[in-house]
């Protein structure tokens, strides 16, 4: 069954079982492999994407529920090809990732947090990031990077959402 | 350490008779034309097996270690660039391909000539290599915290210096000046007297035709400009924008997806299977049974249990198909084994003390115990643990015309290539292995069981197959950190001095020195009993150190308390002959303000362990109120000899502590009916941000031989926390995880 799906501002048409979780549609149909599989039951956060600005675990979200909604993945986080999102810059500055596998999900949770709360406290950061496991244990660096991105002025002016969508040329 | 000597002796003996490895091992330069074909791109010259220089004077370090987050590739490039006098801004890194030319000769070299304590993770491989010298040297292990301390020390630095020497000789010849008058700086060759300066690239081709020096002059510590600097890691930018490629991200034309299930009871087989419902699931292409096998290659022997796989157009369909399979399993006689029965067996075997093997025996301990004023007894235990790498096991393979191509993230690409070839019955030359970034490794990715599964599927299906394990399979079909029971007895005299230390535990694995203690005790008796169980074991970050450090560093605390002494002061009094240990311990205590009073309900504990060539002490602060606990702070000190990449060492210590605390707080794999009870992160929990303490790491550059960083942070975490809980509450916790007794908030 054909379904429309808007990802990173691009409208796609996909033809898969509508019960398929968004994670696998992103990875297999759209080849957007930055979003990772970690547990399949919304326990680890590796598959976190933003739906209409809200962080959601894509491994349990059926494609059928996404009609008319805007999906943002790690591939859409940077405002342009030339410029990283302030959180991505902070991640590099603080040398956050080790294996890196959970980091797409960490960044999407953090980006959603800063979009709704530009100056989070430690407790608010802990709360927002509690769904994201990092088996390399880089939580201290993640917290520092979120705080430094939050305090940089660009953090607020450059958080962006996709207000309009373009038709995909590749579908 | 005594066992090492024996092993080293055996290996050297074989070598001396064979002779081949000695020759290879002594040739760090070992440049080979066939390697150039594999790694040199357009306009690049492979000057040395580990060094490429391109026409734009970009130096690429070719490193024979995999990246799983430990950052060793960057540290190895630093070591090479330092000795090469390379311009760090123009240094790149790439992973060496899994071909024999990049086997770990350097490991052999260090092992043979520098009295290296080879990490046990590679011993089966290495001894296998010794036995098969005439075939090849399929050793390319990333494990045992050895990248920097072995490959870096004996390989990359030598390669950098040898390359610099060849470049200088090439320039001297071209410029017709004495080689001694040529200096190097930032990838430039300079002859001051004639004001000549050219980039390395100009002489790369000429240098590549020379024979590298076997023993080039290496820099002294005070000459370092790149080693010891906190340089940014090469692999990080791709890990913040989703472009880093893990095995799971491989996309091939015509690729199908598969997922698998093995017998819940380890070693069990399929009694019957009904796949009617599974085949009816939309998108399912077929059901494949992968028969049981034994893998006995250089990476150690292990069983690969019978499995059933569902192949489908996508992972979701494969997963639904797998759930729809109706399988009856034959547990093979282990269906009644449980964690309780395992520990009952351990109790019985330790009490019977049959065939007890001695690790270390000194002094007349029986006489001491007979006459001692005070004897302290305690039993400690740890449960099985899974690794739970963030990236569930997965791999992609294609089999065509007798050739297999496989994309996988693993800790031993050469060994995996061999294991896959053996499983398919083809020559290793007919396997091309692409080693991808690993989403965590922690020891799990040193066993090739899932690689063997995926190549069987690729051969059967005839299309490229991406095999993805569910998290449930990942947790239930691991090679586990073993469950262990460890029994202690100590004697102290009337003034509290430690007179005798006795320890018997089950199932010794590796590294052999893990249960030994650095403390000065006249009478010691440490030994173990074999008590085999059916649960497969594997290397788990820091291997035996993780459990034995919990045992010994908790028990020495008990002894100090029984002696009425401060645990820090008591340890220090027993370390007079171990100045490095003492320095690490005392710095940790100082940085943690040991001795400063804490509020009611708070406690402080310390632990110390040497592992993988580094010494680490940790002080943990904890708060316990009404059964609710929080780990507030960890102060860690490491003496790794010299930290090549200080921020990398710090990150590894932070990581090792969180890994150790996860095990201490939550980690428990329970066996019921011969199978694992836990299935996913909801019942096999990992530390999350809110539970993670503030961690402060300090490095002591003592200048001793290079030690590892990936593992040594893990062992002291659990005992330091146990000791802190005792300090806060008076409750001595002798088994993991602590969540059995306290709720962590």
PDB file of C-alpha atoms in Angstrom, chain A residues 1 15-21 23-24 26-29 31-46 57 59 74-78 84 87-89 91-104 106-107 122 125-127 129-144 146, chain B residues 67-70 231-237 239-246 248-251 257 282 313-316 319-320 386-392 394 437-440 442 466 468-472 540-541 647-648 650-652 654-656 658-659 662 680-682 684-695:
ATOM      1  CA  UNK A   1       0.000   0.000   0.000  1.00  0.00           C
ATOM      2  CA  UNK A  15       5.110   1.189  -0.753  1.00  0.00           C
ATOM      3  CA  UNK A  16       5.406  -1.041   2.314  1.00  0.00           C
ATOM      4  CA  UNK A  17       3.240  -2.766   4.896  1.00  0.00           C
ATOM      5  CA  UNK A  18       1.767   0.186   6.860  1.00  0.00           C
ATOM      6  CA  UNK A  19       2.477  -1.609  10.156  1.00  0.00           C
ATOM      7  CA  UNK A  20       6.215  -1.294   9.429  1.00  0.00           C
ATOM      8  CA  UNK A  21       7.896   0.916  12.039  1.00  0.00           C
ATOM      9  CA  UNK A  23      12.818   3.135  11.623  1.00  0.00           C
ATOM     10  CA  UNK A  24      12.867   0.450   8.951  1.00  0.00           C
ATOM     11  CA  UNK A  26      13.866   5.284   6.882  1.00  0.00           C
ATOM     12  CA  UNK A  27      16.702   2.784   6.737  1.00  0.00           C
ATOM     13  CA  UNK A  28      15.490   0.401   4.032  1.00  0.00           C
ATOM     14  CA  UNK A  29      13.169   2.381   1.738  1.00  0.00           C
ATOM     15  CA  UNK A  31      18.419   4.694   2.732  1.00  0.00           C
ATOM     16  CA  UNK A  32      18.592   7.205   5.586  1.00  0.00           C
ATOM     17  CA  UNK A  33      20.831   5.008   7.724  1.00  0.00           C
ATOM     18  CA  UNK A  34      21.844   7.603  10.318  1.00  0.00           C
ATOM     19  CA  UNK A  35      18.923   6.520  12.528  1.00  0.00           C
ATOM     20  CA  UNK A  36      19.930   3.320  14.335  1.00  0.00           C
ATOM     21  CA  UNK A  37      18.321   0.136  15.582  1.00  0.00           C
ATOM     22  CA  UNK A  38      19.118  -0.665  19.208  1.00  0.00           C
ATOM     23  CA  UNK A  39      16.321  -2.533  20.943  1.00  0.00           C
ATOM     24  CA  UNK A  40      13.082  -2.536  18.919  1.00  0.00           C
ATOM     25  CA  UNK A  41      10.928  -1.773  21.976  1.00  0.00           C
ATOM     26  CA  UNK A  42      11.562   1.934  22.669  1.00  0.00           C
ATOM     27  CA  UNK A  43      13.966   1.275  25.558  1.00  0.00           C
ATOM     28  CA  UNK A  44      17.311   2.576  24.294  1.00  0.00           C
ATOM     29  CA  UNK A  45      16.673   5.684  22.191  1.00  0.00           C
ATOM     30  CA  UNK A  46      19.100   4.856  19.357  1.00  0.00           C
ATOM     31  CA  UNK A  57      11.348   6.308  19.144  1.00  0.00           C
ATOM     32  CA  UNK A  59      11.349   1.612  16.155  1.00  0.00           C
ATOM     33  CA  UNK A  74      19.857  13.191  11.996  1.00  0.00           C
ATOM     34  CA  UNK A  75      20.415  13.779   8.285  1.00  0.00           C
ATOM     35  CA  UNK A  76      18.189  16.846   8.542  1.00  0.00           C
ATOM     36  CA  UNK A  77      19.554  18.290  11.768  1.00  0.00           C
ATOM     37  CA  UNK A  78      22.245  20.552  10.304  1.00  0.00           C
ATOM     38  CA  UNK A  84      26.400  22.093  11.597  1.00  0.00           C
ATOM     39  CA  UNK A  87      24.723  20.678  19.186  1.00  0.00           C
ATOM     40  CA  UNK A  88      26.748  18.889  16.523  1.00  0.00           C
ATOM     41  CA  UNK A  89      29.488  21.499  16.911  1.00  0.00           C
ATOM     42  CA  UNK A  91      29.555  17.268  20.255  1.00  0.00           C
ATOM     43  CA  UNK A  92      32.815  17.682  18.316  1.00  0.00           C
ATOM     44  CA  UNK A  93      34.187  20.311  20.690  1.00  0.00           C
ATOM     45  CA  UNK A  94      33.612  18.068  23.718  1.00  0.00           C
ATOM     46  CA  UNK A  95      34.691  14.920  21.829  1.00  0.00           C
ATOM     47  CA  UNK A  96      31.452  13.259  22.878  1.00  0.00           C
ATOM     48  CA  UNK A  97      31.107  10.116  20.743  1.00  0.00           C
ATOM     49  CA  UNK A  98      33.057   6.957  21.321  1.00  0.00           C
ATOM     50  CA  UNK A  99      31.569   4.173  19.206  1.00  0.00           C
ATOM     51  CA  UNK A 100      29.041   6.748  17.989  1.00  0.00           C
ATOM     52  CA  UNK A 101      26.198   4.321  17.426  1.00  0.00           C
ATOM     53  CA  UNK A 102      23.781   5.951  19.881  1.00  0.00           C
ATOM     54  CA  UNK A 103      24.723   9.524  18.987  1.00  0.00           C
ATOM     55  CA  UNK A 104      22.122  10.194  16.291  1.00  0.00           C
ATOM     56  CA  UNK A 106      21.201  11.411  21.579  1.00  0.00           C
ATOM     57  CA  UNK A 107      21.477  14.435  19.298  1.00  0.00           C
ATOM     58  CA  UNK A 122      20.849  19.690  34.805  1.00  0.00           C
ATOM     59  CA  UNK A 125      18.685  17.605  30.738  1.00  0.00           C
ATOM     60  CA  UNK A 126      18.691  14.353  32.718  1.00  0.00           C
ATOM     61  CA  UNK A 127      14.943  14.055  32.260  1.00  0.00           C
ATOM     62  CA  UNK A 129      17.948  12.344  27.922  1.00  0.00           C
ATOM     63  CA  UNK A 130      16.810   9.518  30.227  1.00  0.00           C
ATOM     64  CA  UNK A 131      15.468   7.496  27.294  1.00  0.00           C
ATOM     65  CA  UNK A 132      18.807   7.388  25.509  1.00  0.00           C
ATOM     66  CA  UNK A 133      21.331   4.750  26.513  1.00  0.00           C
ATOM     67  CA  UNK A 134      25.040   5.170  25.724  1.00  0.00           C
ATOM     68  CA  UNK A 135      26.903   1.928  26.437  1.00  0.00           C
ATOM     69  CA  UNK A 136      30.194   3.785  26.066  1.00  0.00           C
ATOM     70  CA  UNK A 137      28.980   5.872  29.013  1.00  0.00           C
ATOM     71  CA  UNK A 138      29.570   9.341  27.622  1.00  0.00           C
ATOM     72  CA  UNK A 139      26.748  10.916  29.632  1.00  0.00           C
ATOM     73  CA  UNK A 140      28.992  13.483  31.323  1.00  0.00           C
ATOM     74  CA  UNK A 141      30.246  14.749  27.971  1.00  0.00           C
ATOM     75  CA  UNK A 142      26.745  14.760  26.493  1.00  0.00           C
ATOM     76  CA  UNK A 143      25.488  16.894  29.378  1.00  0.00           C
ATOM     77  CA  UNK A 144      28.403  19.329  29.020  1.00  0.00           C
ATOM     78  CA  UNK A 146      24.180  20.302  25.647  1.00  0.00           C
TER      79      UNK A 146
ATOM     80  CA  UNK B  67      37.583   1.349  15.778  1.00  0.00           C
ATOM     81  CA  UNK B  68      34.892   0.602  18.334  1.00  0.00           C
ATOM     82  CA  UNK B  69      34.902   3.942  20.073  1.00  0.00           C
ATOM     83  CA  UNK B  70      38.167   3.569  21.943  1.00  0.00           C
ATOM     84  CA  UNK B 231      44.174  16.043  19.590  1.00  0.00           C
ATOM     85  CA  UNK B 232      40.614  15.682  18.257  1.00  0.00           C
ATOM     86  CA  UNK B 233      39.760  12.185  17.088  1.00  0.00           C
ATOM     87  CA  UNK B 234      39.482  11.534  13.358  1.00  0.00           C
ATOM     88  CA  UNK B 235      36.305   9.481  13.597  1.00  0.00           C
ATOM     89  CA  UNK B 236      34.134  11.963  15.488  1.00  0.00           C
ATOM     90  CA  UNK B 237      32.791  14.348  12.779  1.00  0.00           C
ATOM     91  CA  UNK B 239      29.514  10.371  14.192  1.00  0.00           C
ATOM     92  CA  UNK B 240      27.545  13.587  14.702  1.00  0.00           C
ATOM     93  CA  UNK B 241      25.811  13.836  11.320  1.00  0.00           C
ATOM     94  CA  UNK B 242      24.709  10.269  10.694  1.00  0.00           C
ATOM     95  CA  UNK B 243      27.283   9.573   7.967  1.00  0.00           C
ATOM     96  CA  UNK B 244      29.510   7.163   9.962  1.00  0.00           C
ATOM     97  CA  UNK B 245      29.132   3.737   8.396  1.00  0.00           C
ATOM     98  CA  UNK B 246      28.490   0.744  10.607  1.00  0.00           C
ATOM     99  CA  UNK B 248      24.147  -2.157   9.653  1.00  0.00           C
ATOM    100  CA  UNK B 249      24.363   0.739   7.188  1.00  0.00           C
ATOM    101  CA  UNK B 250      25.629  -1.296   4.235  1.00  0.00           C
ATOM    102  CA  UNK B 251      23.243  -1.119   1.279  1.00  0.00           C
ATOM    103  CA  UNK B 257      17.259  -9.056   5.242  1.00  0.00           C
ATOM    104  CA  UNK B 282       3.946 -10.623   3.741  1.00  0.00           C
ATOM    105  CA  UNK B 313      12.326  -8.224   1.858  1.00  0.00           C
ATOM    106  CA  UNK B 314      12.854  -6.164   5.002  1.00  0.00           C
ATOM    107  CA  UNK B 315      13.864  -6.613   8.636  1.00  0.00           C
ATOM    108  CA  UNK B 316      10.316  -6.011   9.901  1.00  0.00           C
ATOM    109  CA  UNK B 319      11.167 -10.334  12.489  1.00  0.00           C
ATOM    110  CA  UNK B 320       7.438 -10.997  12.136  1.00  0.00           C
ATOM    111  CA  UNK B 386      25.965  -9.911  28.642  1.00  0.00           C
ATOM    112  CA  UNK B 387      27.842  -7.264  26.675  1.00  0.00           C
ATOM    113  CA  UNK B 388      24.891  -5.377  25.116  1.00  0.00           C
ATOM    114  CA  UNK B 389      26.862  -3.356  22.595  1.00  0.00           C
ATOM    115  CA  UNK B 390      24.606  -0.522  21.385  1.00  0.00           C
ATOM    116  CA  UNK B 391      24.729  -2.041  17.915  1.00  0.00           C
ATOM    117  CA  UNK B 392      23.066  -5.466  17.940  1.00  0.00           C
ATOM    118  CA  UNK B 394      24.702  -7.753  12.338  1.00  0.00           C
ATOM    119  CA  UNK B 437      32.979   0.810  12.480  1.00  0.00           C
ATOM    120  CA  UNK B 438      31.745  -1.103  15.491  1.00  0.00           C
ATOM    121  CA  UNK B 439      28.837   0.167  17.575  1.00  0.00           C
ATOM    122  CA  UNK B 440      30.645  -1.078  20.680  1.00  0.00           C
ATOM    123  CA  UNK B 442      33.643  -4.892  24.661  1.00  0.00           C
ATOM    124  CA  UNK B 466      21.962  -8.450   5.737  1.00  0.00           C
ATOM    125  CA  UNK B 468      20.368  -8.453  11.957  1.00  0.00           C
ATOM    126  CA  UNK B 469      19.995 -10.034  15.380  1.00  0.00           C
ATOM    127  CA  UNK B 470      17.170  -8.794  17.561  1.00  0.00           C
ATOM    128  CA  UNK B 471      18.219  -7.322  20.893  1.00  0.00           C
ATOM    129  CA  UNK B 472      16.585 -10.361  22.498  1.00  0.00           C
ATOM    130  CA  UNK B 540      33.966  -8.997  28.689  1.00  0.00           C
ATOM    131  CA  UNK B 541      35.631  -5.602  29.103  1.00  0.00           C
ATOM    132  CA  UNK B 647      41.721  13.060  26.333  1.00  0.00           C
ATOM    133  CA  UNK B 648      41.309   9.606  24.823  1.00  0.00           C
ATOM    134  CA  UNK B 650      40.252  10.191  30.078  1.00  0.00           C
ATOM    135  CA  UNK B 651      37.307   9.236  27.874  1.00  0.00           C
ATOM    136  CA  UNK B 652      38.201   5.556  28.195  1.00  0.00           C
ATOM    137  CA  UNK B 654      34.989   7.540  32.083  1.00  0.00           C
ATOM    138  CA  UNK B 655      33.591   4.867  29.794  1.00  0.00           C
ATOM    139  CA  UNK B 656      35.138   2.004  31.733  1.00  0.00           C
ATOM    140  CA  UNK B 658      30.172   3.623  33.574  1.00  0.00           C
ATOM    141  CA  UNK B 659      30.488   0.105  32.152  1.00  0.00           C
ATOM    142  CA  UNK B 662      26.264  -0.646  35.088  1.00  0.00           C
ATOM    143  CA  UNK B 680      16.074  -6.444  26.443  1.00  0.00           C
ATOM    144  CA  UNK B 681      17.024  -3.159  28.141  1.00  0.00           C
ATOM    145  CA  UNK B 682      13.874  -3.127  30.287  1.00  0.00           C
ATOM    146  CA  UNK B 684      18.786  -5.939  31.524  1.00  0.00           C
ATOM    147  CA  UNK B 685      19.327  -2.332  32.399  1.00  0.00           C
ATOM    148  CA  UNK B 686      22.126   0.052  31.538  1.00  0.00           C
ATOM    149  CA  UNK B 687      23.205   3.083  33.496  1.00  0.00           C
ATOM    150  CA  UNK B 688      21.453   6.185  32.170  1.00  0.00           C
ATOM    151  CA  UNK B 689      22.353   9.851  32.451  1.00  0.00           C
ATOM    152  CA  UNK B 690      20.542  10.598  35.720  1.00  0.00           C
ATOM    153  CA  UNK B 691      22.251   7.673  37.508  1.00  0.00           C
ATOM    154  CA  UNK B 692      25.713   8.549  36.205  1.00  0.00           C
ATOM    155  CA  UNK B 693      27.981  10.200  38.764  1.00  0.00           C
ATOM    156  CA  UNK B 694      30.318  13.090  38.244  1.00  0.00           C
ATOM    157  CA  UNK B 695      33.610  11.530  37.126  1.00  0.00           C
TER     158      UNK B 695
END
